[in-house]
JSON list of C-alpha atoms in Angstrom, two decimals:
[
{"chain": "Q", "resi": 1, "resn": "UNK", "atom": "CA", "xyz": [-106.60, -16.87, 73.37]},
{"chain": "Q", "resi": 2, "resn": "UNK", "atom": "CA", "xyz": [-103.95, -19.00, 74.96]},
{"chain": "Q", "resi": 3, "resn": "UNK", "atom": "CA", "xyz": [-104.54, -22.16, 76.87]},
{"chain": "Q", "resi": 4, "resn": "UNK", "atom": "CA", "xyz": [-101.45, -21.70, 79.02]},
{"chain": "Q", "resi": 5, "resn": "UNK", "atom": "CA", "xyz": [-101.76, -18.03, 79.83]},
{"chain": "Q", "resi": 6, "resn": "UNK", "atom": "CA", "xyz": [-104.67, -15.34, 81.22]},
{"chain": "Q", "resi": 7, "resn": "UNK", "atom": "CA", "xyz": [-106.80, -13.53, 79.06]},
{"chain": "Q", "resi": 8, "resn": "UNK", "atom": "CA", "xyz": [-105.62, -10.90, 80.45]},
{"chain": "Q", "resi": 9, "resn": "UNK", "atom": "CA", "xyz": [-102.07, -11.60, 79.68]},
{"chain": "Q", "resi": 10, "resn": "UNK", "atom": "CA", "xyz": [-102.29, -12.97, 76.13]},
{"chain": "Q", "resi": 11, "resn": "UNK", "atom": "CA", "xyz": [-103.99, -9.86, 75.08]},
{"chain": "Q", "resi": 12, "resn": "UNK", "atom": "CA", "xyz": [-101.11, -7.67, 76.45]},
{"chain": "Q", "resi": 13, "resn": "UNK", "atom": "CA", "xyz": [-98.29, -10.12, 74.60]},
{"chain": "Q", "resi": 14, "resn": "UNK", "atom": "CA", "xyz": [-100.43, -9.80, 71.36]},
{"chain": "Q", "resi": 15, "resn": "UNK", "atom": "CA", "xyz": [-100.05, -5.81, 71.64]},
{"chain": "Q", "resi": 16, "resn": "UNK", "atom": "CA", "xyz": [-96.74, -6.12, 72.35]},
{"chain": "Q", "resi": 17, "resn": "UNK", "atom": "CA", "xyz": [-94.45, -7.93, 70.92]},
{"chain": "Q", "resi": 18, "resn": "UNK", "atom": "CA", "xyz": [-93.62, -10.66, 67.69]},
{"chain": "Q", "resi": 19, "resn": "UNK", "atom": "CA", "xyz": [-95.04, -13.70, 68.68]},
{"chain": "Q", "resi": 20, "resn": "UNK", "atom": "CA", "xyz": [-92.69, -16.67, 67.77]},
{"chain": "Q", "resi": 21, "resn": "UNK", "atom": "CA", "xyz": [-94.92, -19.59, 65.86]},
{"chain": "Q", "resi": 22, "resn": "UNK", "atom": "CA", "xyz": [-94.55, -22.82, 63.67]},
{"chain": "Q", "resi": 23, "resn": "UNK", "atom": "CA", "xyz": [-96.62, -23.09, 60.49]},
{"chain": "Q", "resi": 24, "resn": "UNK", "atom": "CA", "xyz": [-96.42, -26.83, 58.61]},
{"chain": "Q", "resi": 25, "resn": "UNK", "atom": "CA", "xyz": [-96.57, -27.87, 55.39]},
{"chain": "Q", "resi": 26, "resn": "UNK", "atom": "CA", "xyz": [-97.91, -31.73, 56.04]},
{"chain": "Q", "resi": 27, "resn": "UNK", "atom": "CA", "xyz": [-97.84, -34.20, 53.32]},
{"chain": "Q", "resi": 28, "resn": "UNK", "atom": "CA", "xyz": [-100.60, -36.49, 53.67]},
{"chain": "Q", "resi": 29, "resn": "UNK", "atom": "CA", "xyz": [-102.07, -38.46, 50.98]},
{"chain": "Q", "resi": 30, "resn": "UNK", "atom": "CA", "xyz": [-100.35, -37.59, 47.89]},
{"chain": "Q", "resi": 31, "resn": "UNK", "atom": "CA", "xyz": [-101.06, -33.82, 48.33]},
{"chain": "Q", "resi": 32, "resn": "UNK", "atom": "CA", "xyz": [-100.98, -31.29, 51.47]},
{"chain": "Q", "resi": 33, "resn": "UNK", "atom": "CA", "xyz": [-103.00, -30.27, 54.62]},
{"chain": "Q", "resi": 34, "resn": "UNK", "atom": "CA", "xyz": [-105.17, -26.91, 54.45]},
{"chain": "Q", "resi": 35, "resn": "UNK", "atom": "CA", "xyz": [-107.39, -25.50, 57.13]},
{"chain": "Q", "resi": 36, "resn": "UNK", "atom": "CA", "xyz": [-110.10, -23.49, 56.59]},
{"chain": "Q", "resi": 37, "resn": "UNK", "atom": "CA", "xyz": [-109.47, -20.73, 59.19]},
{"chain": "Q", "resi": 38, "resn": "UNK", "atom": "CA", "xyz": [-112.06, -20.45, 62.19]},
{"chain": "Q", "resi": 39, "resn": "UNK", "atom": "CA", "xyz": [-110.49, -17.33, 63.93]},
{"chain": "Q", "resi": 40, "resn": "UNK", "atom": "CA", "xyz": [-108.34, -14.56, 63.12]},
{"chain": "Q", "resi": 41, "resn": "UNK", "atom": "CA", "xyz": [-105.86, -14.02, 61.19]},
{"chain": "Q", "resi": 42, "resn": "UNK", "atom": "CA", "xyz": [-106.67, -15.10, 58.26]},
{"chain": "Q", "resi": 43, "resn": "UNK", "atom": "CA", "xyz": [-110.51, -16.21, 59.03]},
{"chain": "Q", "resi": 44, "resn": "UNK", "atom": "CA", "xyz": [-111.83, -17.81, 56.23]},
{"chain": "Q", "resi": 45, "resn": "UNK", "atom": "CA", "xyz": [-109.10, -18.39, 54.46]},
{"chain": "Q", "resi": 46, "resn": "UNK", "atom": "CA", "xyz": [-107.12, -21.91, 53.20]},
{"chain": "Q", "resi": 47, "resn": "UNK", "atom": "CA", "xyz": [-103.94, -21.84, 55.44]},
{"chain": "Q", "resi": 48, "resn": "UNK", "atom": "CA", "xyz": [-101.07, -23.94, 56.80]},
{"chain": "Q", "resi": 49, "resn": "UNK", "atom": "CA", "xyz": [-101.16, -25.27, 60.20]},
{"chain": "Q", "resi": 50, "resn": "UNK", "atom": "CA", "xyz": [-99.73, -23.70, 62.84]},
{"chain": "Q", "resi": 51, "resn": "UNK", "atom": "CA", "xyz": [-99.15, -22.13, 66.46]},
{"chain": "Q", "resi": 52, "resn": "UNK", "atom": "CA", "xyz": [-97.04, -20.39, 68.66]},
{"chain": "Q", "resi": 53, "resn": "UNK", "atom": "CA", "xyz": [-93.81, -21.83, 70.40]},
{"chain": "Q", "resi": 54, "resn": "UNK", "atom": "CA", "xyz": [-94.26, -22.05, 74.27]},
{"chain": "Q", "resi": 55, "resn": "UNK", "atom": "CA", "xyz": [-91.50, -20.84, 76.55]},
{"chain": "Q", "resi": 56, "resn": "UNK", "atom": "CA", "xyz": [-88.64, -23.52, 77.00]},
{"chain": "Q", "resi": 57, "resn": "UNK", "atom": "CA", "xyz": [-90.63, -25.84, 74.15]},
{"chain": "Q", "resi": 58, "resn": "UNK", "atom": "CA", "xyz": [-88.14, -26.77, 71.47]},
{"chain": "Q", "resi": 59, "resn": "UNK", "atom": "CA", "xyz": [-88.83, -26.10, 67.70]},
{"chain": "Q", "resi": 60, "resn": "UNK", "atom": "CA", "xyz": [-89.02, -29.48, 66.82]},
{"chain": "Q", "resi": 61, "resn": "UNK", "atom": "CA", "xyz": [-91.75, -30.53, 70.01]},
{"chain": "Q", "resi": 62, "resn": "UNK", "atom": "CA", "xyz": [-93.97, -27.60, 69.22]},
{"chain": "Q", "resi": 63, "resn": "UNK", "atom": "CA", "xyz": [-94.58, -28.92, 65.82]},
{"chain": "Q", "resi": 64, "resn": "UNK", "atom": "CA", "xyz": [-95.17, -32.20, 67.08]},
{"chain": "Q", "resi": 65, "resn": "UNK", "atom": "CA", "xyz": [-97.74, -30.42, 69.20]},
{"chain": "Q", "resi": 66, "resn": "UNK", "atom": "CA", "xyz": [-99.29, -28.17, 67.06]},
{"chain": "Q", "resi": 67, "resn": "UNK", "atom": "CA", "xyz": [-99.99, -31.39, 64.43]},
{"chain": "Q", "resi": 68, "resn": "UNK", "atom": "CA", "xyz": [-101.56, -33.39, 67.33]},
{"chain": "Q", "resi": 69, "resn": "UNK", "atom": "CA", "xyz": [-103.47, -30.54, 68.33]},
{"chain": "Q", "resi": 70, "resn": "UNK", "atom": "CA", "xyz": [-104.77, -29.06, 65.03]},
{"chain": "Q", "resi": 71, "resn": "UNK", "atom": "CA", "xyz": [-104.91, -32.48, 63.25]},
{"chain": "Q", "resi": 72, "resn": "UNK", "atom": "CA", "xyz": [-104.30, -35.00, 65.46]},
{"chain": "Q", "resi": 73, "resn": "UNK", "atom": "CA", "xyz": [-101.69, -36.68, 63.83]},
{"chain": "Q", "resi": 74, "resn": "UNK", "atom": "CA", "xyz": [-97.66, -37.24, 64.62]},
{"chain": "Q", "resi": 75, "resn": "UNK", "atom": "CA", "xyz": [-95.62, -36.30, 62.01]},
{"chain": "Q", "resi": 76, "resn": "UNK", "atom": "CA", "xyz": [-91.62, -36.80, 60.96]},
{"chain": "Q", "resi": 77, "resn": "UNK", "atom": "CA", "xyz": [-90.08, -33.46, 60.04]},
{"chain": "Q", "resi": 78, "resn": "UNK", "atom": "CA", "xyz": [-88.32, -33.66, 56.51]},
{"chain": "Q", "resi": 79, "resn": "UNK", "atom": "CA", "xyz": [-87.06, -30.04, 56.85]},
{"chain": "Q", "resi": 80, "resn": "UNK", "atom": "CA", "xyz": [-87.17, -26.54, 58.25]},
{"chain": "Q", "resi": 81, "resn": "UNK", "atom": "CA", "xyz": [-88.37, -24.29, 55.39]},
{"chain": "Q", "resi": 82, "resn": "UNK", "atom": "CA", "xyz": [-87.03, -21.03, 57.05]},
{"chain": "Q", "resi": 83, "resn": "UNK", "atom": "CA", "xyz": [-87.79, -17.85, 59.21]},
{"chain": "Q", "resi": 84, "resn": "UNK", "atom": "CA", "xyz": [-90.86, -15.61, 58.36]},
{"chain": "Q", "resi": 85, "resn": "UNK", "atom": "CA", "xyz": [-92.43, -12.60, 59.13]},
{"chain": "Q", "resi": 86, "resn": "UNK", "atom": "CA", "xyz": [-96.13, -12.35, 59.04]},
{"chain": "Q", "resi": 87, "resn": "UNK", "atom": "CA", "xyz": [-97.81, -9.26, 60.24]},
{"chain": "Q", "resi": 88, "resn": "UNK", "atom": "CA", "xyz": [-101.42, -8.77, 60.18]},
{"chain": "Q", "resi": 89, "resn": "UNK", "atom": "CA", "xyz": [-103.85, -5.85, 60.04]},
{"chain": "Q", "resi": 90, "resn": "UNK", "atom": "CA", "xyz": [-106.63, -7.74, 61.80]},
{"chain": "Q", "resi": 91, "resn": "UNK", "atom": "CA", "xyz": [-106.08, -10.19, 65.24]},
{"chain": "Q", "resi": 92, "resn": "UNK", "atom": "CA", "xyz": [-108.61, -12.07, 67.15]},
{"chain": "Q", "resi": 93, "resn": "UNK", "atom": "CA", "xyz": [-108.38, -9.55, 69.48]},
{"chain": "Q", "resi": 94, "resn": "UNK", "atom": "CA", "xyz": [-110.12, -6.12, 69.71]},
{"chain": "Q", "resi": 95, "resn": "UNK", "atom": "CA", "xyz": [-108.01, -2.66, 69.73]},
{"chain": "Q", "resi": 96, "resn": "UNK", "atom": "CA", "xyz": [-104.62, -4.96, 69.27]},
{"chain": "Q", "resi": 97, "resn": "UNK", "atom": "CA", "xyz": [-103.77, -3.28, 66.38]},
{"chain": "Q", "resi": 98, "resn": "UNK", "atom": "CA", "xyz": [-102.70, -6.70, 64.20]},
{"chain": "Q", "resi": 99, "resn": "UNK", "atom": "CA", "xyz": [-100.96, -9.52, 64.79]},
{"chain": "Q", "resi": 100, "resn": "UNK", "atom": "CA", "xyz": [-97.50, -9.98, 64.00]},
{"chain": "Q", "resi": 101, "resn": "UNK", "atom": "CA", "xyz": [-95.65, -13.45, 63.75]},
{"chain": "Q", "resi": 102, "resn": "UNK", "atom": "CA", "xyz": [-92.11, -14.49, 63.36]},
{"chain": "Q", "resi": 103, "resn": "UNK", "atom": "CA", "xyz": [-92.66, -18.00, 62.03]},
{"chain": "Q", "resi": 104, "resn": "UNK", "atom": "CA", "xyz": [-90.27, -21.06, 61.49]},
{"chain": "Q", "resi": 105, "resn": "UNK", "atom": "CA", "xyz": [-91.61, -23.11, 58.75]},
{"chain": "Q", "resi": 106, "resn": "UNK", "atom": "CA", "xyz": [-91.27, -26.85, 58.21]},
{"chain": "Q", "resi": 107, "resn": "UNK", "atom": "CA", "xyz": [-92.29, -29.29, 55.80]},
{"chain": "Q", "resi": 108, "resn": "UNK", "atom": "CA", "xyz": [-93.29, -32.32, 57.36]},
{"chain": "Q", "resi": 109, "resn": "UNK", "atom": "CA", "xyz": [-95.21, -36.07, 56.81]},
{"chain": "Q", "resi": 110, "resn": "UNK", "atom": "CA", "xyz": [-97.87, -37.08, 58.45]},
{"chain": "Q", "resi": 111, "resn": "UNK", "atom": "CA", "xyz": [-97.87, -40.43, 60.03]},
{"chain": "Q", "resi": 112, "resn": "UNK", "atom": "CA", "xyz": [-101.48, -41.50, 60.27]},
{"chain": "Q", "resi": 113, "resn": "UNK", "atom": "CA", "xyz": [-103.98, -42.04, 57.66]},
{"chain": "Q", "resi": 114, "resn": "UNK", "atom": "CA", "xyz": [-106.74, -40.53, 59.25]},
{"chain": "Q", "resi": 115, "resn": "UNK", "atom": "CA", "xyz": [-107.58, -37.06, 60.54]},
{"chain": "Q", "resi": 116, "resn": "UNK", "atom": "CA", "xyz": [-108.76, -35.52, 63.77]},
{"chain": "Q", "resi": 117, "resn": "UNK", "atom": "CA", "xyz": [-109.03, -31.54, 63.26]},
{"chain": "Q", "resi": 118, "resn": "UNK", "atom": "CA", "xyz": [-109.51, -29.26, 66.24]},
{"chain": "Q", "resi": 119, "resn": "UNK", "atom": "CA", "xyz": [-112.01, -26.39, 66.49]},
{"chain": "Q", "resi": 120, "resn": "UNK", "atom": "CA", "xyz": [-109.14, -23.69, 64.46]},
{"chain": "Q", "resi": 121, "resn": "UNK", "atom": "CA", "xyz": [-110.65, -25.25, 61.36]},
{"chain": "Q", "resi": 122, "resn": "UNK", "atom": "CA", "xyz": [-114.00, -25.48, 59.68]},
{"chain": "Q", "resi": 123, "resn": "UNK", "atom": "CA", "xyz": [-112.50, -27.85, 57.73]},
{"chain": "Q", "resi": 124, "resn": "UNK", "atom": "CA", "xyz": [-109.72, -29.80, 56.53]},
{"chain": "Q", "resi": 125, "resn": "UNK", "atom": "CA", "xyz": [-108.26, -30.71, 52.69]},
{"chain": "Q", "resi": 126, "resn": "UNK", "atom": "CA", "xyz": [-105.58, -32.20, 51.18]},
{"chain": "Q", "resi": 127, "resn": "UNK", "atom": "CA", "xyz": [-104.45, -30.51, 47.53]},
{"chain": "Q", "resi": 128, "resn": "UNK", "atom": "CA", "xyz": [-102.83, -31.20, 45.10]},
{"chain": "Q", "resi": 129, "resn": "UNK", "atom": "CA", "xyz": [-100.70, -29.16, 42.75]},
{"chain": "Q", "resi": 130, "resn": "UNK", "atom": "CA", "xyz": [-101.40, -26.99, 40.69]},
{"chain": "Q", "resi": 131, "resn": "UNK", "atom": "CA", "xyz": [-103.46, -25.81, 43.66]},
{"chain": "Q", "resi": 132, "resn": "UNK", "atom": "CA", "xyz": [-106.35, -24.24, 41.62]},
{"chain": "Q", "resi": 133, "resn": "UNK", "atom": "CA", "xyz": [-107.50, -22.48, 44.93]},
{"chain": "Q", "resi": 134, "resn": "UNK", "atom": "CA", "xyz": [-107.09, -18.79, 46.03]},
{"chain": "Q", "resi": 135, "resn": "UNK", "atom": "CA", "xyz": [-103.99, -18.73, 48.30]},
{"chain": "Q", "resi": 136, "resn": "UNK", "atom": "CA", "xyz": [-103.34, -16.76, 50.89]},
{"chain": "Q", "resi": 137, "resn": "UNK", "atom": "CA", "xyz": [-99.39, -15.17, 50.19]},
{"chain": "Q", "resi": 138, "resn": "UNK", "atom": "CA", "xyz": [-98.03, -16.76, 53.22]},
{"chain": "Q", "resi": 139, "resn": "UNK", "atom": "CA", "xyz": [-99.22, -19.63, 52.50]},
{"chain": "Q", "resi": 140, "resn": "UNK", "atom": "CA", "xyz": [-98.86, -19.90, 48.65]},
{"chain": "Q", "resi": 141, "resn": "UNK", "atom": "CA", "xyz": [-94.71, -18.81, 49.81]},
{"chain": "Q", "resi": 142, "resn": "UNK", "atom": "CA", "xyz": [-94.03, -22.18, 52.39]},
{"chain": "Q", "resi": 143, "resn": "UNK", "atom": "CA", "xyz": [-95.74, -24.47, 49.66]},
{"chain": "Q", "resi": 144, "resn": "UNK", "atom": "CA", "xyz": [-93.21, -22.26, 46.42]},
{"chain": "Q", "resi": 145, "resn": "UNK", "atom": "CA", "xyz": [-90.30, -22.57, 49.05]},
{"chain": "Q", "resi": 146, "resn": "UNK", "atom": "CA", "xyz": [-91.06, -26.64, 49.77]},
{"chain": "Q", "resi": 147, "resn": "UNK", "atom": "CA", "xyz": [-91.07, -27.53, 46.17]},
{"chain": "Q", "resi": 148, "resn": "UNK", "atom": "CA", "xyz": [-94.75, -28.11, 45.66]},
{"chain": "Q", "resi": 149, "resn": "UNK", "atom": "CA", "xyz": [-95.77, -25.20, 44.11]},
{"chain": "Q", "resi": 150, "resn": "UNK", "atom": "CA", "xyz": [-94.08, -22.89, 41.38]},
{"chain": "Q", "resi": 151, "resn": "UNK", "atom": "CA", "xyz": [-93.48, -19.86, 41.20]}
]
């Protein structure tokens, strides 16, 4: 679900076509920000924040969004990571066939020392390397490709 569009019409952009997103690798507190997934894709699972890019929104202000939003911090962008491609058997939307994302990652800072998640998490933790958690592939790639994690 969108907060800027219908229903009606968020459903028929998620059946239709790649929907452009920013995922973040935040640094906060010696480590990095995880979510524990709320919806799908990826329910459940430890992942990078992120959200789509809203039309005429520029890169750099949609991450500032999405880390106020989802965490409720500002952060300083140390660097774009890259372009992905994510695509999903499952979406949180029924019949859609998937999800599929075209990503821009960045690796970021955040600039507060405290926390406000949104309702996309069940919670929120910072790790540490050598990350002795499951990872989801996507995610385990943005933390390999900013230098925190080997691979």
């Amino acid at each position: 679900m969108s907060p800027y569009l219908s229903d009606e019409t968020w459903e028929t952009v998620v059946r239709s076509v790649p929907l452009v997103s920013v995922d973040l690798v935040v640094h906060y507190d010696g480590g990095v920000i995880l979510g524990k997934r709320t919806n799908e894709p990826a329910k459940g699972e430890w992942f990078v924040p992120g959200g789509t890019v809203r039309k005429h929104e520029s890169l750099e202000d949609a991450v500032q969004r999405v880390a106020n939003e989802e965490l409720g911090v500002g952060v300083t962008i140390e660097r774009r990571l890259g372009v992905y491609e994510h695509v999903y058997d499952v979406a949180d939307i029924e019949d859609a066939g998937g999800k599929h994302y075209v990503p821009i990652g960045f690796e970021v800072r955040a600039e507060s020392d405290s926390l406000d998640p949104d309702d996309q998490h069940a919670d929120l933790q910072v790790f540490e390397p050598p990350f002795e958690i499951d990872l989801h592939p996507y995610v385990r790639q943005y933390l390999e490709d900013a230098g925190v994690m080997e691979n």
